[in-house]
Amino acid sequence: MEVQTGEPERRAARRDEAVRAAVEQGLLGPDAAVAGLLDVTGIRESAAALRAAFDAVLAPGTPVLHAFAVKATPLVAVVRLLHEAGIGAEVASPGELALARAAGVPAGRTVLDSPAKTQEELREALALGIAVNADNPQELHRLDALVGRAPTRSPLGIRVNPQIGGGTIGATSTATPTSKFGVALRDAGAREWVVRACLERPWLTRLHAHTGSQGIPLALLARGVAETYALAEEINERAGRRQIDTLDIGGGLPVNFAGEAAAPSYADYARLLAEEVPGLCGGRYGLVTEFGRSLLAKHGTVVARVEYAKSAGGRRIAVTHAGVQVATRTVYAPQAWPLRIAAYDTKGRPKQGPEAVQDVAGPACFSGDLLAEGRALPLLEQGDYAAALDTGAYYFAHHYSYNSLARPGVYGFAPDASGGVAFATAREPQTVAEVVAESGGAHATALTSLRAPERR
Ligand SMILES: *Cc1c(COP(=O)(O)O)cnc(C)c1O
């Protein structure tokens, strides 16, 4: 594995500076008890690293689209930042498509994948010219009808599941024998069905596989790509032409949640693909990638104020404002999704002092609402801040409204001209009035106005 020396340290230093500045500038404080911070410098660096890694192994001139999996951080400003850094968008719902369009991502740099696309979503995608990967035979029949009705610029493909096996986290393993995505290639007759489906439809020009996410080792990801490549070769051979001209290899580069280093790197993965699937890189196929977590995770931090510090049964507990509403996966599946926690003092400076074993709890009303259990950290005290690190993907932008807790604000940060830290709002904190409105505030009398059943 390759670790770029200095890069993790610089990232940690930027984060510490940002926490201090956020407290100083009032983005965090008694009346702003939790916020998400995004490191704009780091996001740009990851986008550049992704592009450079694949450029280094692909034949010159190979068409390549790196599409950010919008579900990882569904914030318009993030999608826009990545778009300006040369990264497109992979979307999987009408909402994500609308976010990508609001961010200015053109149709030609957008890919639509989802296992449940409606007739109307497909029609819209083809009208716009967005790339679509059909998930299953029924969806392909819908595409048949749409393609027959009107010409489209959309590149169209089939999603396959190479069924190469899962990783350490069941919920993010997408290439097990029974995963719900794509056409399961090893099922009886399925591979032949895909080949014939393509031979009968000259407009099918892509194969897509996303063989997993966090918890899948690189070697397994590469095997999934190799199987997909082999299928493309078979189709092209039987077609007697290069019908499949682009492979969409999905995302899934795992993230290191145990330390600061961003490892494995995009360069590690690209080099492995070049070794294991050399034909993919030789210029005969265009390439689409769909990375999510690995682009954003390291660049986001949830910072929450310690409202109270207490103890129970001998255990120290810091009661903070970040819990299940921002770190849903960690709270419900702490073994699979552990997070590093950093302690900051009342002024947002890294907290010094001897470590104490403590729980870092959230604000929700159930006892399992813990960001970390039994963690050794400098003792968190009232008015300090606890930061959940590596939370830029699948965390604070994925609000879970348990206890009607408000969505926190999200702020991007970057150095300002005078050596300080400048912030920009990527998402406003949700107000209590908005919580009421989203909870049907306009329909307060809806249920009482229904007639009571007549008594007999
Ligand atoms: C979730 C998803 C991705 C992104 O996965 P990461 O692990 O975040 O890189 C890419 N493609 C598809 C189809 C997905 O469902």
XYZ file of C-alpha atoms and ligand atoms in Angstrom:
471
model
C 0.000 0.000 0.000
C 1.160 3.473 -0.751
C 0.965 6.220 1.828
C 1.840 9.699 0.673
C 4.081 11.066 3.406
C 2.934 14.298 4.890
C -0.538 14.258 3.381
C -2.292 12.717 6.418
C -0.494 15.095 8.780
C -1.478 18.091 6.683
C -5.078 16.936 6.640
C -5.132 16.542 10.429
C -3.564 19.985 10.861
C -6.181 21.584 8.582
C -8.921 19.879 10.580
C -7.570 21.110 13.922
C -7.320 24.642 12.559
C -10.883 24.441 11.244
C -12.346 23.252 14.543
C -10.634 26.089 16.389
C -11.798 28.645 13.821
C -15.350 27.271 13.819
C -15.566 27.803 17.583
C -13.942 31.231 17.315
C -16.295 32.298 14.526
C -19.401 30.968 16.285
C -20.281 28.146 13.870
C -19.979 25.990 16.980
C -20.939 27.110 20.451
C -23.723 27.002 23.009
C -26.336 27.822 20.370
C -24.778 25.768 17.572
C -24.086 22.499 19.285
C -23.273 20.324 16.283
C -21.948 21.015 12.794
C -20.429 19.203 9.844
C -17.137 20.560 8.491
C -15.826 19.790 4.988
C -12.194 20.211 3.968
C -12.389 21.754 0.496
C -8.626 21.456 -0.014
C -8.749 17.747 0.768
C -11.728 17.102 -1.512
C -9.895 18.780 -4.391
C -6.792 16.700 -3.652
C -8.763 13.455 -3.698
C -10.425 14.358 -6.999
C -7.022 15.116 -8.513
C -5.553 11.884 -7.094
C -8.384 9.846 -8.617
C -7.896 11.361 -12.059
C -4.113 11.059 -11.937
C -4.223 7.434 -10.777
C -6.260 6.257 -13.756
C -4.561 8.572 -16.260
C -1.300 6.878 -15.247
C -2.502 3.402 -16.267
C -4.900 4.073 -19.164
C -3.715 4.319 -22.749
C -3.497 7.974 -23.788
C -6.779 9.255 -25.165
C -8.945 6.654 -23.398
C -12.366 8.197 -22.745
C -12.886 8.196 -18.993
C -15.654 9.541 -16.788
C -15.185 9.525 -13.043
C -18.728 9.917 -11.694
C -19.128 10.732 -8.000
C -21.704 8.485 -6.313
C -23.954 11.313 -5.123
C -25.480 9.161 -2.402
C -22.180 9.350 -0.486
C -22.543 13.101 0.147
C -25.762 14.432 -1.354
C -24.977 18.129 -1.061
C -25.280 20.347 -4.130
C -22.152 22.341 -3.260
C -20.089 19.158 -2.958
C -21.303 17.843 -6.315
C -20.499 21.254 -7.805
C -17.001 21.326 -6.291
C -16.296 17.876 -7.724
C -17.784 18.828 -11.090
C -15.345 21.735 -11.285
C -12.572 19.288 -10.358
C -13.461 17.165 -13.395
C -15.707 14.602 -11.695
C -19.227 13.788 -12.959
C -22.166 12.334 -11.052
C -23.616 8.864 -10.506
C -27.230 9.156 -9.365
C -29.751 6.604 -8.189
C -32.994 8.464 -7.570
C -34.973 11.440 -8.872
C -33.657 13.418 -5.904
C -30.018 12.654 -6.658
C -30.529 13.450 -10.330
C -32.077 16.784 -9.366
C -29.110 17.509 -7.063
C -26.649 16.781 -9.849
C -28.567 19.037 -12.228
C -28.735 21.788 -9.589
C -24.963 21.481 -9.283
C -24.630 22.020 -13.029
C -23.426 18.534 -13.947
C -24.317 18.056 -17.626
C -26.298 15.011 -18.778
C -23.264 13.696 -20.634
C -21.354 13.458 -17.349
C -24.170 11.790 -15.425
C -24.870 8.079 -14.945
C -28.177 6.704 -13.630
C -28.074 3.445 -11.670
C -30.781 2.279 -9.362
C -32.476 -1.037 -8.885
C -35.972 0.493 -9.021
C -36.103 3.056 -11.808
C -39.681 3.904 -12.731
C -40.953 4.198 -16.292
C -40.945 7.989 -15.907
C -37.369 8.121 -14.557
C -36.169 6.067 -17.506
C -38.053 8.259 -19.970
C -36.560 11.412 -18.467
C -33.026 9.982 -18.421
C -33.216 9.008 -22.086
C -34.724 12.365 -23.037
C -31.839 14.128 -21.270
C -29.136 11.821 -22.679
C -28.016 10.443 -19.317
C -26.201 7.092 -19.291
C -28.408 4.304 -17.945
C -27.443 0.843 -16.773
C -30.385 -1.548 -16.897
C -30.586 -3.600 -13.737
C -32.672 -6.538 -14.924
C -34.618 -8.034 -17.857
C -37.834 -6.178 -17.026
C -36.015 -2.871 -17.058
C -34.398 -3.776 -20.357
C -37.874 -4.332 -21.831
C -38.819 -0.824 -20.744
C -35.705 0.480 -22.486
C -36.679 -1.467 -25.629
C -39.948 0.431 -25.746
C -38.338 3.822 -25.092
C -35.531 3.321 -27.611
C -38.092 2.196 -30.195
C -40.166 5.331 -29.638
C -37.551 8.094 -29.818
C -33.837 8.348 -30.579
C -31.619 8.962 -27.542
C -28.055 10.070 -26.913
C -27.946 8.059 -23.690
C -25.222 5.425 -23.570
C -27.042 2.284 -22.432
C -25.701 -0.756 -20.641
C -26.548 -3.710 -18.450
C -25.548 -4.035 -14.815
C -24.162 -7.427 -13.949
C -23.370 -9.099 -10.646
C -20.283 -11.293 -11.061
C -21.217 -13.077 -7.791
C -17.626 -13.194 -6.682
C -18.511 -13.006 -2.999
C -18.873 -10.471 -0.246
C -16.607 -8.664 2.170
C -16.646 -8.085 5.896
C -19.835 -5.995 5.921
C -22.931 -7.738 4.615
C -24.938 -4.567 3.993
C -22.343 -3.136 1.601
C -21.454 -6.370 -0.211
C -23.035 -6.231 -3.649
C -21.566 -9.271 -5.378
C -22.762 -12.121 -3.213
C -24.771 -14.889 -4.909
C -28.030 -13.269 -3.774
C -27.248 -9.535 -3.954
C -30.185 -7.541 -5.255
C -28.313 -5.603 -7.964
C -27.887 -6.410 -11.632
C -28.088 -9.665 -13.549
C -26.547 -12.474 -11.480
C -24.042 -13.876 -13.971
C -23.527 -17.285 -12.408
C -27.220 -18.131 -12.216
C -28.264 -20.784 -14.699
C -28.568 -19.297 -18.178
C -27.932 -15.728 -17.041
C -24.615 -15.134 -18.733
C -25.948 -16.402 -22.046
C -29.004 -14.221 -21.572
C -26.795 -11.114 -21.202
C -24.806 -12.015 -24.314
C -27.958 -12.546 -26.384
C -29.622 -9.447 -24.973
C -26.651 -7.459 -26.247
C -26.413 -9.182 -29.619
C -30.100 -8.460 -30.216
C -29.716 -4.807 -29.245
C -26.929 -2.979 -31.060
C -27.586 0.042 -28.844
C -26.351 -1.729 -25.728
C -22.736 -0.549 -25.510
C -21.828 -0.836 -21.855
C -21.460 -3.296 -19.028
C -21.620 -2.118 -15.439
C -20.570 -3.819 -12.218
C -20.231 -2.325 -8.756
C -18.998 -5.285 -6.790
C -18.952 -3.827 -3.359
C -18.148 -1.083 -0.995
C -16.553 -0.696 2.422
C -15.216 -4.046 3.642
C -14.371 -5.493 0.209
C -10.652 -6.133 -0.335
C -9.050 -4.620 -3.437
C -8.269 -8.027 -4.900
C -11.955 -8.941 -4.839
C -12.924 -5.620 -6.457
C -10.391 -6.338 -9.193
C -11.836 -9.822 -9.741
C -15.264 -8.329 -10.250
C -13.844 -5.998 -12.879
C -11.973 -8.891 -14.518
C -15.170 -10.956 -14.814
C -17.028 -8.028 -16.330
C -14.204 -7.407 -18.775
C -14.207 -11.078 -19.813
C -17.929 -10.894 -20.508
C -17.455 -7.780 -22.645
C -14.775 -9.591 -24.632
C -17.107 -12.534 -25.191
C -19.934 -10.308 -26.366
C -17.659 -8.409 -28.739
C -16.207 -11.591 -30.148
C -19.629 -13.035 -30.842
C -20.823 -9.734 -32.262
C -17.779 -9.599 -34.505
C -17.322 -5.938 -33.603
C -16.597 -3.727 -30.622
C -20.195 -3.451 -29.532
C -19.365 -3.024 -25.842
C -17.181 0.053 -25.923
C -17.235 1.154 -22.277
C -16.943 -0.586 -18.929
C -18.405 1.013 -15.826
C -16.476 -0.475 -12.910
C -18.481 1.139 -10.110
C -16.907 2.468 -6.931
C -16.120 0.776 -3.677
C -12.550 1.710 -2.794
C -12.481 1.033 0.951
C -11.669 3.810 3.416
C -9.301 3.550 6.363
C -11.426 4.447 9.395
C -8.706 3.332 11.820
C -6.099 5.999 11.119
C -5.309 9.193 9.282
C -3.734 7.674 6.142
C -5.897 7.452 3.026
C -5.007 3.863 2.196
C -5.423 2.004 -0.052
C -4.978 4.831 -2.535
C -6.535 5.287 -5.961
C -3.045 4.663 -7.361
C -2.907 1.287 -5.570
C -6.230 0.279 -7.104
C -5.482 1.573 -10.595
C -2.144 -0.259 -10.634
C -3.785 -3.465 -9.466
C -6.403 -3.188 -12.227
C -3.684 -2.586 -14.801
C -1.957 -5.781 -13.643
C -5.031 -7.967 -13.284
C -7.080 -6.660 -16.227
C -4.537 -5.217 -18.665
C -7.045 -5.281 -21.542
C -9.173 -2.760 -19.665
C -6.406 -0.194 -19.840
C -5.192 -0.723 -23.405
C -7.467 1.827 -25.015
C -10.056 -0.564 -26.452
C -12.596 0.355 -23.782
C -13.721 3.625 -22.353
C -13.959 3.680 -18.580
C -16.529 4.920 -16.087
C -15.902 4.860 -12.348
C -18.351 5.631 -9.533
C -16.422 6.292 -6.350
C -18.258 7.758 -3.378
C -16.901 7.080 0.090
C -13.223 7.232 -0.890
C -13.622 10.726 -2.393
C -15.271 12.312 0.634
C -14.954 10.303 3.852
C -11.596 11.657 4.987
C -12.634 15.238 4.381
C -15.623 15.504 6.674
C -15.809 15.951 10.444
C -18.819 16.097 12.728
C -18.078 18.336 15.686
C -20.415 18.314 18.673
C -20.403 20.187 21.945
C -20.243 18.258 25.184
C -23.414 19.390 26.928
C -22.809 17.376 30.085
C -20.083 15.129 31.450
C -21.228 12.538 33.948
C -20.517 9.050 35.161
C -22.581 5.913 35.637
C -21.456 2.632 37.170
C -17.907 3.913 37.158
C -18.000 4.753 33.420
C -17.376 8.354 32.344
C -19.909 9.566 29.790
C -19.697 12.677 27.628
C -23.208 13.590 26.502
C -22.800 15.348 23.143
C -25.063 16.563 20.352
C -23.905 14.042 17.752
C -25.385 10.594 17.811
C -27.704 8.467 15.760
C -29.023 11.424 13.758
C -25.628 11.992 12.090
C -23.866 8.647 12.568
C -26.707 6.220 12.051
C -24.631 3.296 10.829
C -22.084 3.621 13.610
C -24.737 3.750 16.299
C -26.714 0.775 15.014
C -23.736 -1.322 13.832
C -20.744 -0.154 15.881
C -18.625 -3.212 15.049
C -18.907 -2.637 11.316
C -18.609 1.152 11.356
C -16.266 2.304 14.162
C -15.271 5.978 14.066
C -12.201 7.758 15.380
C -13.056 10.460 17.906
C -10.915 13.527 18.592
C -11.254 15.640 21.730
C -11.116 19.452 21.633
C -11.312 21.912 24.512
C -13.824 24.735 25.014
C -11.904 26.940 22.567
C -11.681 24.195 19.937
C -8.014 23.399 20.587
C -6.866 19.757 20.618
C -7.437 18.598 24.158
C -4.343 17.626 26.111
C -4.120 15.663 29.306
C -4.183 12.041 30.428
C -6.549 9.682 28.667
C -9.607 8.299 30.375
C -11.853 5.512 29.180
C -15.222 7.051 28.399
C -18.363 6.757 26.345
C -19.103 9.464 23.810
C -22.886 9.580 23.734
C -25.369 11.286 21.449
C -28.507 13.242 22.340
C -31.109 10.656 21.348
C -33.363 8.920 23.853
C -32.166 5.349 23.677
C -29.218 3.937 25.508
C -27.403 2.613 22.453
C -26.984 6.140 21.072
C -23.187 6.121 21.372
C -20.596 7.454 18.934
C -17.945 5.463 20.802
C -18.075 3.119 23.749
C -15.259 2.700 26.283
C -12.854 4.832 24.262
C -9.581 6.135 25.750
C -9.429 9.903 25.113
C -8.417 13.000 27.054
C -11.324 13.364 29.470
C -14.140 15.284 27.812
C -15.670 17.917 30.072
C -18.682 20.187 29.843
C -18.237 22.738 27.051
C -15.564 20.722 25.244
C -16.077 19.364 21.741
C -15.996 15.801 20.470
C -15.270 15.301 16.786
C -16.225 12.211 14.789
C -13.544 11.887 12.109
C -13.750 10.542 8.541
C -17.462 11.334 8.392
C -17.553 13.152 5.038
C -19.361 10.280 3.302
C -22.563 8.529 4.408
C -22.658 10.440 7.712
C -23.746 13.994 8.349
C -25.404 14.449 4.997
C -27.584 11.379 5.727
C -29.785 12.774 8.391
C -31.921 10.431 10.451
C -34.630 12.404 12.196
C -34.985 10.299 15.357
C -36.278 12.440 18.272
C -37.000 15.169 15.702
C -33.373 16.217 15.988
C -32.567 18.968 13.498
C -30.190 18.459 10.585
C -26.907 20.190 11.427
C -25.389 22.861 9.226
C -22.543 21.824 6.955
C -19.684 24.235 6.316
C -16.824 23.941 3.875
C -13.484 25.363 4.931
C -10.303 26.469 3.200
C -7.391 28.751 4.030
C -8.176 32.455 3.713
C -5.843 35.104 2.326
C -4.408 36.047 5.720
C -3.483 32.574 6.931
C -6.757 31.972 8.756
C -9.684 29.727 7.912
C -12.599 30.793 5.719
C -15.945 28.987 5.932
C -18.778 28.751 3.423
C -22.209 27.292 4.151
C -22.890 24.142 2.138
C -26.156 23.460 3.977
C -28.002 25.613 6.492
C -28.815 24.067 9.851
C -32.439 23.000 9.936
C -34.663 25.226 12.081
C -37.210 23.964 14.565
C -39.940 25.550 12.414
C -38.726 23.409 9.499
C -38.824 20.321 11.683
C -42.473 21.085 12.488
C -43.284 21.716 8.829
C -41.679 18.442 7.741
C -43.603 16.667 10.455
C -46.940 17.674 8.965
C -47.323 20.974 10.802
C -49.699 22.156 8.077
C -51.980 19.175 8.763
C -52.422 19.528 12.515
C -56.190 18.938 12.427
C -56.150 16.405 9.588
C -56.857 13.379 11.732
C -59.284 14.881 14.216
C -61.338 16.224 11.312
C -62.059 12.723 10.033
C -65.478 11.609 11.190
C -65.548 9.271 14.151
C -67.218 5.969 13.329
C -70.880 5.892 14.351
C -71.642 3.826 17.387
C -74.110 1.058 17.023
C -22.990 3.147 -3.626
C -22.576 2.947 -5.025
C -21.357 3.446 -5.467
C -20.356 4.114 -4.550
O -19.805 3.233 -3.636
P -18.624 3.712 -2.655
O -18.357 2.537 -1.816
O -19.173 4.858 -1.874
O -17.478 4.105 -3.500
C -21.041 3.306 -6.804
N -21.900 2.693 -7.661
C -23.066 2.188 -7.273
C -23.944 1.542 -8.256
C -23.451 2.292 -5.934
O -24.605 1.763 -5.538
